PDB file of C-alpha atoms in Angstrom:
ATOM      1  CA  ASP A   1       0.000   0.000   0.000  1.00  0.00           C
ATOM      2  CA  THR A   2       1.349   3.379  -1.004  1.00  0.00           C
ATOM      3  CA  ALA A   3       1.692   5.656   2.006  1.00  0.00           C
ATOM      4  CA  VAL A   4       1.962   8.982   0.169  1.00  0.00           C
ATOM      5  CA  SER A   5       0.784   9.078  -3.422  1.00  0.00           C
ATOM      6  CA  GLN A   6       0.841  11.825  -6.018  1.00  0.00           C
ATOM      7  CA  THR A   7      -0.852  12.247  -9.368  1.00  0.00           C
ATOM      8  CA  PRO A   8       0.148  12.732 -12.039  1.00  0.00           C
ATOM      9  CA  LYS A   9       3.667  11.360 -12.058  1.00  0.00           C
ATOM     10  CA  TYR A  10       4.601  13.412 -15.119  1.00  0.00           C
ATOM     11  CA  LEU A  11       3.082  16.634 -16.358  1.00  0.00           C
ATOM     12  CA  VAL A  12       4.083  18.375 -19.576  1.00  0.00           C
ATOM     13  CA  THR A  13       2.267  21.591 -20.389  1.00  0.00           C
ATOM     14  CA  GLN A  14       2.528  24.931 -22.149  1.00  0.00           C
ATOM     15  CA  MET A  15       3.359  28.269 -20.603  1.00  0.00           C
ATOM     16  CA  GLY A  16       0.307  30.107 -19.378  1.00  0.00           C
ATOM     17  CA  ASN A  17      -1.722  26.994 -18.623  1.00  0.00           C
ATOM     18  CA  ASP A  18      -3.228  26.135 -15.242  1.00  0.00           C
ATOM     19  CA  LYS A  19      -2.541  22.725 -13.739  1.00  0.00           C
ATOM     20  CA  SER A  20      -3.120  20.800 -10.533  1.00  0.00           C
ATOM     21  CA  ILE A  21      -1.163  18.126  -8.720  1.00  0.00           C
ATOM     22  CA  LYS A  22      -2.894  15.894  -6.217  1.00  0.00           C
ATOM     23  CA  CYS A  23      -1.497  14.285  -3.092  1.00  0.00           C
ATOM     24  CA  GLU A  24      -3.021  11.755  -0.751  1.00  0.00           C
ATOM     25  CA  GLN A  25      -1.651  10.054   2.353  1.00  0.00           C
ATOM     26  CA  ASN A  26      -3.108   7.012   4.084  1.00  0.00           C
ATOM     27  CA  LEU A  27      -0.912   7.236   7.173  1.00  0.00           C
ATOM     28  CA  GLY A  28      -3.427   9.090   9.314  1.00  0.00           C
ATOM     29  CA  HIS A  29      -1.047  12.039   9.619  1.00  0.00           C
ATOM     30  CA  ASP A  30      -2.246  15.524  10.499  1.00  0.00           C
ATOM     31  CA  THR A  31       0.404  17.451   8.576  1.00  0.00           C
ATOM     32  CA  MET A  32       1.181  17.582   4.881  1.00  0.00           C
ATOM     33  CA  TYR A  33       3.822  19.468   2.921  1.00  0.00           C
ATOM     34  CA  TRP A  34       4.758  20.496  -0.584  1.00  0.00           C
ATOM     35  CA  TYR A  35       8.446  20.690  -1.482  1.00  0.00           C
ATOM     36  CA  LYS A  36      10.009  21.795  -4.757  1.00  0.00           C
ATOM     37  CA  GLN A  37      13.151  20.202  -6.167  1.00  0.00           C
ATOM     38  CA  ASP A  38      14.777  22.312  -8.844  1.00  0.00           C
ATOM     39  CA  SER A  39      17.026  21.260 -11.700  1.00  0.00           C
ATOM     40  CA  LYS A  40      20.058  21.355  -9.394  1.00  0.00           C
ATOM     41  CA  LYS A  41      18.283  18.986  -6.993  1.00  0.00           C
ATOM     42  CA  PHE A  42      17.812  21.633  -4.284  1.00  0.00           C
ATOM     43  CA  LEU A  43      14.836  20.759  -2.106  1.00  0.00           C
ATOM     44  CA  LYS A  44      12.866  23.552  -0.528  1.00  0.00           C
ATOM     45  CA  ILE A  45       9.644  23.756   1.428  1.00  0.00           C
ATOM     46  CA  MET A  46       6.751  25.547  -0.260  1.00  0.00           C
ATOM     47  CA  PHE A  47       3.722  24.967   1.941  1.00  0.00           C
ATOM     48  CA  SER A  48       2.640  23.065   4.990  1.00  0.00           C
ATOM     49  CA  TYR A  49      -0.870  22.284   6.174  1.00  0.00           C
ATOM     50  CA  ASN A  50      -1.904  20.942   9.539  1.00  0.00           C
ATOM     51  CA  ASN A  51      -5.346  19.404   9.695  1.00  0.00           C
ATOM     52  CA  LYS A  52      -6.500  21.409   6.666  1.00  0.00           C
ATOM     53  CA  GLU A  53      -5.057  24.718   7.871  1.00  0.00           C
ATOM     54  CA  LEU A  54      -2.087  26.506   6.303  1.00  0.00           C
ATOM     55  CA  ILE A  55       0.862  26.808   8.705  1.00  0.00           C
ATOM     56  CA  ILE A  56       3.804  27.448   6.381  1.00  0.00           C
ATOM     57  CA  ASN A  57       3.798  29.561   3.271  1.00  0.00           C
ATOM     58  CA  GLU A  58       7.295  30.261   2.073  1.00  0.00           C
ATOM     59  CA  THR A  59       8.015  32.995  -0.456  1.00  0.00           C
ATOM     60  CA  VAL A  60       6.112  31.257  -3.187  1.00  0.00           C
ATOM     61  CA  PRO A  61       4.363  33.239  -5.959  1.00  0.00           C
ATOM     62  CA  ASN A  62       0.638  33.539  -5.413  1.00  0.00           C
ATOM     63  CA  ARG A  63       0.144  31.656  -8.680  1.00  0.00           C
ATOM     64  CA  PHE A  64       0.635  28.615  -6.456  1.00  0.00           C
ATOM     65  CA  SER A  65      -2.390  27.803  -4.347  1.00  0.00           C
ATOM     66  CA  PRO A  66      -2.551  24.757  -2.105  1.00  0.00           C
ATOM     67  CA  LYS A  67      -5.893  23.311  -1.117  1.00  0.00           C
ATOM     68  CA  SER A  68      -6.601  20.757   1.572  1.00  0.00           C
ATOM     69  CA  PRO A  69     -10.124  19.348   1.393  1.00  0.00           C
ATOM     70  CA  ASP A  70      -9.377  17.058   4.327  1.00  0.00           C
ATOM     71  CA  LYS A  71      -6.304  16.147   6.302  1.00  0.00           C
ATOM     72  CA  ALA A  72      -5.510  13.191   4.028  1.00  0.00           C
ATOM     73  CA  HIS A  73      -5.287  15.331   0.897  1.00  0.00           C
ATOM     74  CA  LEU A  74      -3.202  18.326  -0.110  1.00  0.00           C
ATOM     75  CA  ASN A  75      -3.497  19.481  -3.693  1.00  0.00           C
ATOM     76  CA  LEU A  76      -1.371  22.072  -5.445  1.00  0.00           C
ATOM     77  CA  HIS A  77      -2.884  24.297  -8.100  1.00  0.00           C
ATOM     78  CA  ILE A  78      -0.620  26.395 -10.290  1.00  0.00           C
ATOM     79  CA  ASN A  79      -1.970  29.234 -12.418  1.00  0.00           C
ATOM     80  CA  SER A  80      -0.314  30.809 -15.452  1.00  0.00           C
ATOM     81  CA  LEU A  81       2.569  28.351 -15.562  1.00  0.00           C
ATOM     82  CA  GLU A  82       6.012  29.746 -16.316  1.00  0.00           C
ATOM     83  CA  LEU A  83       9.174  28.088 -17.610  1.00  0.00           C
ATOM     84  CA  GLY A  84      10.768  28.465 -14.187  1.00  0.00           C
ATOM     85  CA  ASP A  85       8.060  26.324 -12.619  1.00  0.00           C
ATOM     86  CA  SER A  86       9.607  23.265 -14.254  1.00  0.00           C
ATOM     87  CA  ALA A  87      10.744  21.098 -11.364  1.00  0.00           C
ATOM     88  CA  VAL A  88       9.898  18.014  -9.373  1.00  0.00           C
ATOM     89  CA  TYR A  89       7.233  18.620  -6.752  1.00  0.00           C
ATOM     90  CA  PHE A  90       7.194  16.363  -3.724  1.00  0.00           C
ATOM     91  CA  CYS A  91       4.374  15.911  -1.288  1.00  0.00           C
ATOM     92  CA  ALA A  92       5.174  14.709   2.224  1.00  0.00           C
ATOM     93  CA  SER A  93       3.362  14.030   5.465  1.00  0.00           C
ATOM     94  CA  SER A  94       4.158  13.709   9.149  1.00  0.00           C
ATOM     95  CA  PRO A  95       2.098  13.081  12.260  1.00  0.00           C
ATOM     96  CA  SER A  96       2.279  16.671  13.485  1.00  0.00           C
ATOM     97  CA  PRO A  97       4.107  19.914  12.705  1.00  0.00           C
ATOM     98  CA  THR A  98       5.449  20.589  16.162  1.00  0.00           C
ATOM     99  CA  ARG A  99       7.111  17.324  17.156  1.00  0.00           C
ATOM    100  CA  GLY A 100      10.330  17.862  15.259  1.00  0.00           C
ATOM    101  CA  TRP A 101      11.646  14.362  15.742  1.00  0.00           C
ATOM    102  CA  GLU A 102       8.886  12.805  13.701  1.00  0.00           C
ATOM    103  CA  THR A 103       9.804  11.456  10.286  1.00  0.00           C
ATOM    104  CA  GLN A 104       8.364  12.976   7.156  1.00  0.00           C
ATOM    105  CA  TYR A 105       7.319  10.512   4.486  1.00  0.00           C
ATOM    106  CA  PHE A 106       7.558  11.569   0.877  1.00  0.00           C
ATOM    107  CA  GLY A 107       5.562  10.790  -2.205  1.00  0.00           C
ATOM    108  CA  PRO A 108       7.181   9.697  -5.488  1.00  0.00           C
ATOM    109  CA  GLY A 109       7.192  13.197  -6.928  1.00  0.00           C
ATOM    110  CA  THR A 110       5.508  14.899  -9.871  1.00  0.00           C
ATOM    111  CA  ARG A 111       7.833  15.927 -12.673  1.00  0.00           C
ATOM    112  CA  LEU A 112       6.500  19.123 -14.207  1.00  0.00           C
ATOM    113  CA  LEU A 113       7.882  20.386 -17.490  1.00  0.00           C
ATOM    114  CA  VAL A 114       6.654  23.717 -18.806  1.00  0.00           C
ATOM    115  CA  LEU A 115       7.328  24.331 -22.495  1.00  0.00           C
TER     116      LEU A 115
ATOM    117  CA  ALA B   1      18.666  30.329  11.087  1.00  0.00           C
ATOM    118  CA  GLN B   2      18.836  26.627  10.410  1.00  0.00           C
ATOM    119  CA  SER B   3      21.143  25.328   7.706  1.00  0.00           C
ATOM    120  CA  VAL B   4      22.699  22.131   6.458  1.00  0.00           C
ATOM    121  CA  ALA B   5      25.885  21.737   4.462  1.00  0.00           C
ATOM    122  CA  GLN B   6      26.917  18.761   2.396  1.00  0.00           C
ATOM    123  CA  PRO B   7      30.411  19.728   1.261  1.00  0.00           C
ATOM    124  CA  GLU B   8      30.778  17.074  -1.416  1.00  0.00           C
ATOM    125  CA  ASP B   9      28.789  17.145  -4.629  1.00  0.00           C
ATOM    126  CA  GLN B  10      29.874  13.596  -5.406  1.00  0.00           C
ATOM    127  CA  VAL B  11      31.487  10.695  -3.591  1.00  0.00           C
ATOM    128  CA  ASN B  12      33.032   7.834  -5.539  1.00  0.00           C
ATOM    129  CA  VAL B  13      33.622   4.501  -3.845  1.00  0.00           C
ATOM    130  CA  ALA B  14      34.605   1.030  -5.002  1.00  0.00           C
ATOM    131  CA  GLU B  15      32.184  -1.763  -4.174  1.00  0.00           C
ATOM    132  CA  GLY B  16      33.078  -3.419  -0.887  1.00  0.00           C
ATOM    133  CA  ASN B  17      34.881  -0.375   0.463  1.00  0.00           C
ATOM    134  CA  PRO B  18      33.541   1.732   3.328  1.00  0.00           C
ATOM    135  CA  LEU B  19      31.724   4.929   2.420  1.00  0.00           C
ATOM    136  CA  THR B  20      31.167   8.235   4.169  1.00  0.00           C
ATOM    137  CA  VAL B  21      28.852  11.038   3.079  1.00  0.00           C
ATOM    138  CA  LYS B  22      29.450  14.212   5.048  1.00  0.00           C
ATOM    139  CA  CYS B  23      26.929  16.568   6.624  1.00  0.00           C
ATOM    140  CA  THR B  24      27.273  19.517   8.966  1.00  0.00           C
ATOM    141  CA  TYR B  25      24.468  21.574  10.430  1.00  0.00           C
ATOM    142  CA  SER B  26      23.620  24.803  12.178  1.00  0.00           C
ATOM    143  CA  VAL B  27      20.616  25.272  14.463  1.00  0.00           C
ATOM    144  CA  SER B  28      19.727  27.401  17.480  1.00  0.00           C
ATOM    145  CA  GLY B  29      18.438  24.655  19.714  1.00  0.00           C
ATOM    146  CA  ASN B  30      19.076  20.946  19.714  1.00  0.00           C
ATOM    147  CA  PRO B  31      19.040  19.357  16.281  1.00  0.00           C
ATOM    148  CA  TYR B  32      16.867  16.631  14.898  1.00  0.00           C
ATOM    149  CA  LEU B  33      18.856  15.187  11.999  1.00  0.00           C
ATOM    150  CA  PHE B  34      17.714  13.019   9.121  1.00  0.00           C
ATOM    151  CA  TRP B  35      19.173  11.224   6.128  1.00  0.00           C
ATOM    152  CA  TYR B  36      17.121  10.527   3.028  1.00  0.00           C
ATOM    153  CA  VAL B  37      18.074   8.731  -0.185  1.00  0.00           C
ATOM    154  CA  GLN B  38      16.728   9.463  -3.660  1.00  0.00           C
ATOM    155  CA  TYR B  39      17.172   6.843  -6.351  1.00  0.00           C
ATOM    156  CA  PRO B  40      16.962   8.035  -9.980  1.00  0.00           C
ATOM    157  CA  ASN B  41      13.457   9.219 -10.884  1.00  0.00           C
ATOM    158  CA  ARG B  42      12.149   8.187  -7.485  1.00  0.00           C
ATOM    159  CA  GLY B  43      10.939   9.932  -4.350  1.00  0.00           C
ATOM    160  CA  LEU B  44      12.857  10.426  -1.131  1.00  0.00           C
ATOM    161  CA  GLN B  45      13.183   7.440   1.144  1.00  0.00           C
ATOM    162  CA  PHE B  46      13.886   7.844   4.839  1.00  0.00           C
ATOM    163  CA  LEU B  47      17.126   6.164   5.972  1.00  0.00           C
ATOM    164  CA  LEU B  48      17.670   7.154   9.578  1.00  0.00           C
ATOM    165  CA  LYS B  49      17.434   9.952  12.108  1.00  0.00           C
ATOM    166  CA  TYR B  50      19.037  11.278  15.254  1.00  0.00           C
ATOM    167  CA  ILE B  51      16.814  12.616  18.015  1.00  0.00           C
ATOM    168  CA  THR B  52      18.742  12.132  21.237  1.00  0.00           C
ATOM    169  CA  GLY B  53      20.764   9.517  23.062  1.00  0.00           C
ATOM    170  CA  ASP B  54      23.311   7.240  21.428  1.00  0.00           C
ATOM    171  CA  ASN B  55      25.432   9.184  18.948  1.00  0.00           C
ATOM    172  CA  LEU B  56      25.597   6.239  16.552  1.00  0.00           C
ATOM    173  CA  VAL B  57      22.319   5.725  14.761  1.00  0.00           C
ATOM    174  CA  LYS B  58      21.589   2.664  12.656  1.00  0.00           C
ATOM    175  CA  GLY B  59      19.182   2.794   9.749  1.00  0.00           C
ATOM    176  CA  SER B  60      17.956   1.035   6.653  1.00  0.00           C
ATOM    177  CA  TYR B  61      20.080  -0.913   4.142  1.00  0.00           C
ATOM    178  CA  GLY B  62      23.040  -1.201   6.526  1.00  0.00           C
ATOM    179  CA  PHE B  63      23.600   2.552   6.797  1.00  0.00           C
ATOM    180  CA  GLU B  64      24.524   4.297  10.010  1.00  0.00           C
ATOM    181  CA  ALA B  65      25.304   7.857  10.982  1.00  0.00           C
ATOM    182  CA  GLU B  66      27.339   9.377  13.756  1.00  0.00           C
ATOM    183  CA  PHE B  67      26.173  12.506  15.545  1.00  0.00           C
ATOM    184  CA  ASN B  68      29.027  14.714  16.742  1.00  0.00           C
ATOM    185  CA  LYS B  69      27.806  17.716  18.698  1.00  0.00           C
ATOM    186  CA  SER B  70      31.191  19.428  19.033  1.00  0.00           C
ATOM    187  CA  GLN B  71      31.776  19.272  15.291  1.00  0.00           C
ATOM    188  CA  THR B  72      28.079  19.841  14.462  1.00  0.00           C
ATOM    189  CA  SER B  73      28.255  16.912  12.093  1.00  0.00           C
ATOM    190  CA  PHE B  74      26.090  13.955  11.175  1.00  0.00           C
ATOM    191  CA  HIS B  75      28.044  11.904   8.642  1.00  0.00           C
ATOM    192  CA  LEU B  76      26.429   8.939   6.910  1.00  0.00           C
ATOM    193  CA  LYS B  77      28.451   5.739   6.797  1.00  0.00           C
ATOM    194  CA  LYS B  78      28.345   2.196   5.560  1.00  0.00           C
ATOM    195  CA  PRO B  79      31.073  -0.404   6.191  1.00  0.00           C
ATOM    196  CA  SER B  80      30.829  -2.041   2.759  1.00  0.00           C
ATOM    197  CA  ALA B  81      29.321  -0.235  -0.219  1.00  0.00           C
ATOM    198  CA  LEU B  82      27.130  -1.893  -2.824  1.00  0.00           C
ATOM    199  CA  VAL B  83      26.637  -0.819  -6.430  1.00  0.00           C
ATOM    200  CA  SER B  84      22.934  -0.540  -5.603  1.00  0.00           C
ATOM    201  CA  ASP B  85      23.750   2.168  -3.032  1.00  0.00           C
ATOM    202  CA  SER B  86      24.451   4.551  -5.918  1.00  0.00           C
ATOM    203  CA  ALA B  87      21.948   7.375  -5.462  1.00  0.00           C
ATOM    204  CA  LEU B  88      21.517  10.950  -4.256  1.00  0.00           C
ATOM    205  CA  TYR B  89      21.733  11.390  -0.493  1.00  0.00           C
ATOM    206  CA  PHE B  90      20.206  14.270   1.419  1.00  0.00           C
ATOM    207  CA  CYS B  91      20.909  15.363   4.952  1.00  0.00           C
ATOM    208  CA  ALA B  92      18.156  17.378   6.648  1.00  0.00           C
ATOM    209  CA  VAL B  93      17.667  19.145   9.960  1.00  0.00           C
ATOM    210  CA  ARG B  94      14.918  20.491  12.165  1.00  0.00           C
ATOM    211  CA  ASP B  95      15.547  22.759  15.125  1.00  0.00           C
ATOM    212  CA  SER B  96      14.028  21.525  18.384  1.00  0.00           C
ATOM    213  CA  ARG B  97      12.909  25.104  18.992  1.00  0.00           C
ATOM    214  CA  GLY B  98      11.067  25.284  15.712  1.00  0.00           C
ATOM    215  CA  SER B  99       7.346  24.884  15.648  1.00  0.00           C
ATOM    216  CA  GLN B 100       6.632  24.732  11.961  1.00  0.00           C
ATOM    217  CA  GLY B 101       7.954  21.290  11.214  1.00  0.00           C
ATOM    218  CA  ASN B 102       9.490  21.688   7.804  1.00  0.00           C
ATOM    219  CA  LEU B 103      12.822  20.092   7.041  1.00  0.00           C
ATOM    220  CA  ILE B 104      15.822  22.085   5.903  1.00  0.00           C
ATOM    221  CA  PHE B 105      17.746  20.046   3.351  1.00  0.00           C
ATOM    222  CA  GLY B 106      21.354  20.044   2.250  1.00  0.00           C
ATOM    223  CA  LYS B 107      22.047  20.267  -1.461  1.00  0.00           C
ATOM    224  CA  GLY B 108      22.543  16.546  -1.784  1.00  0.00           C
ATOM    225  CA  THR B 109      25.562  14.313  -2.427  1.00  0.00           C
ATOM    226  CA  LYS B 110      25.658  11.933  -5.339  1.00  0.00           C
ATOM    227  CA  LEU B 111      27.128   8.602  -4.317  1.00  0.00           C
ATOM    228  CA  SER B 112      28.619   6.491  -7.078  1.00  0.00           C
ATOM    229  CA  VAL B 113      29.689   2.939  -6.245  1.00  0.00           C
ATOM    230  CA  LYS B 114      31.683   1.189  -8.946  1.00  0.00           C
ATOM    231  CA  PRO B 115      32.063  -2.590  -9.262  1.00  0.00           C
TER     232      PRO B 115
END
């Protein structure tokens, strides 16, 4: 059973389009995250939600809008896609945001290519 | 501010030889330290973590890491490398004083194990 799943796995689209990436976790965790991995493999936090509420919003353009319909799902919607949005987007989850020793579990990633 | 440094972009090791992947960190409080591995076109897999207690932490696939508070290091080690260990390795940290939960990642070290 997949603990953290993402769809789609690959996404190729044109500049200016709007796209969504979905994430689901079946671990019963309260907290979910979106990370971005750029072409140089740098991993950086974008957003974090705890029990459907936003708790971290790094300096991400407002074209990116996360949505959490319930604590098992955290979707990422991107408007007006730009070339620089091409990256691998990872979803992750952990039991809570405040117990720093807890492990985060990552999804397989969504490889976004903007042409 | 929290930070993680992985000073080596790449580590090359012959199969059967011991390997070390270096990591140093900077946090305000006590650190929670993690190692993740990323195989090509795959997500991040958790290897091991240090929370407190014994400085030598054992993890998955025969890996271990040694926490050294005076040197602010958390190097990943394995006594005998396998070709299948070839992957990208990330060190990550959380500050015990932090309340937001996101991981701060190093830039990654590519491990190449040759037969």
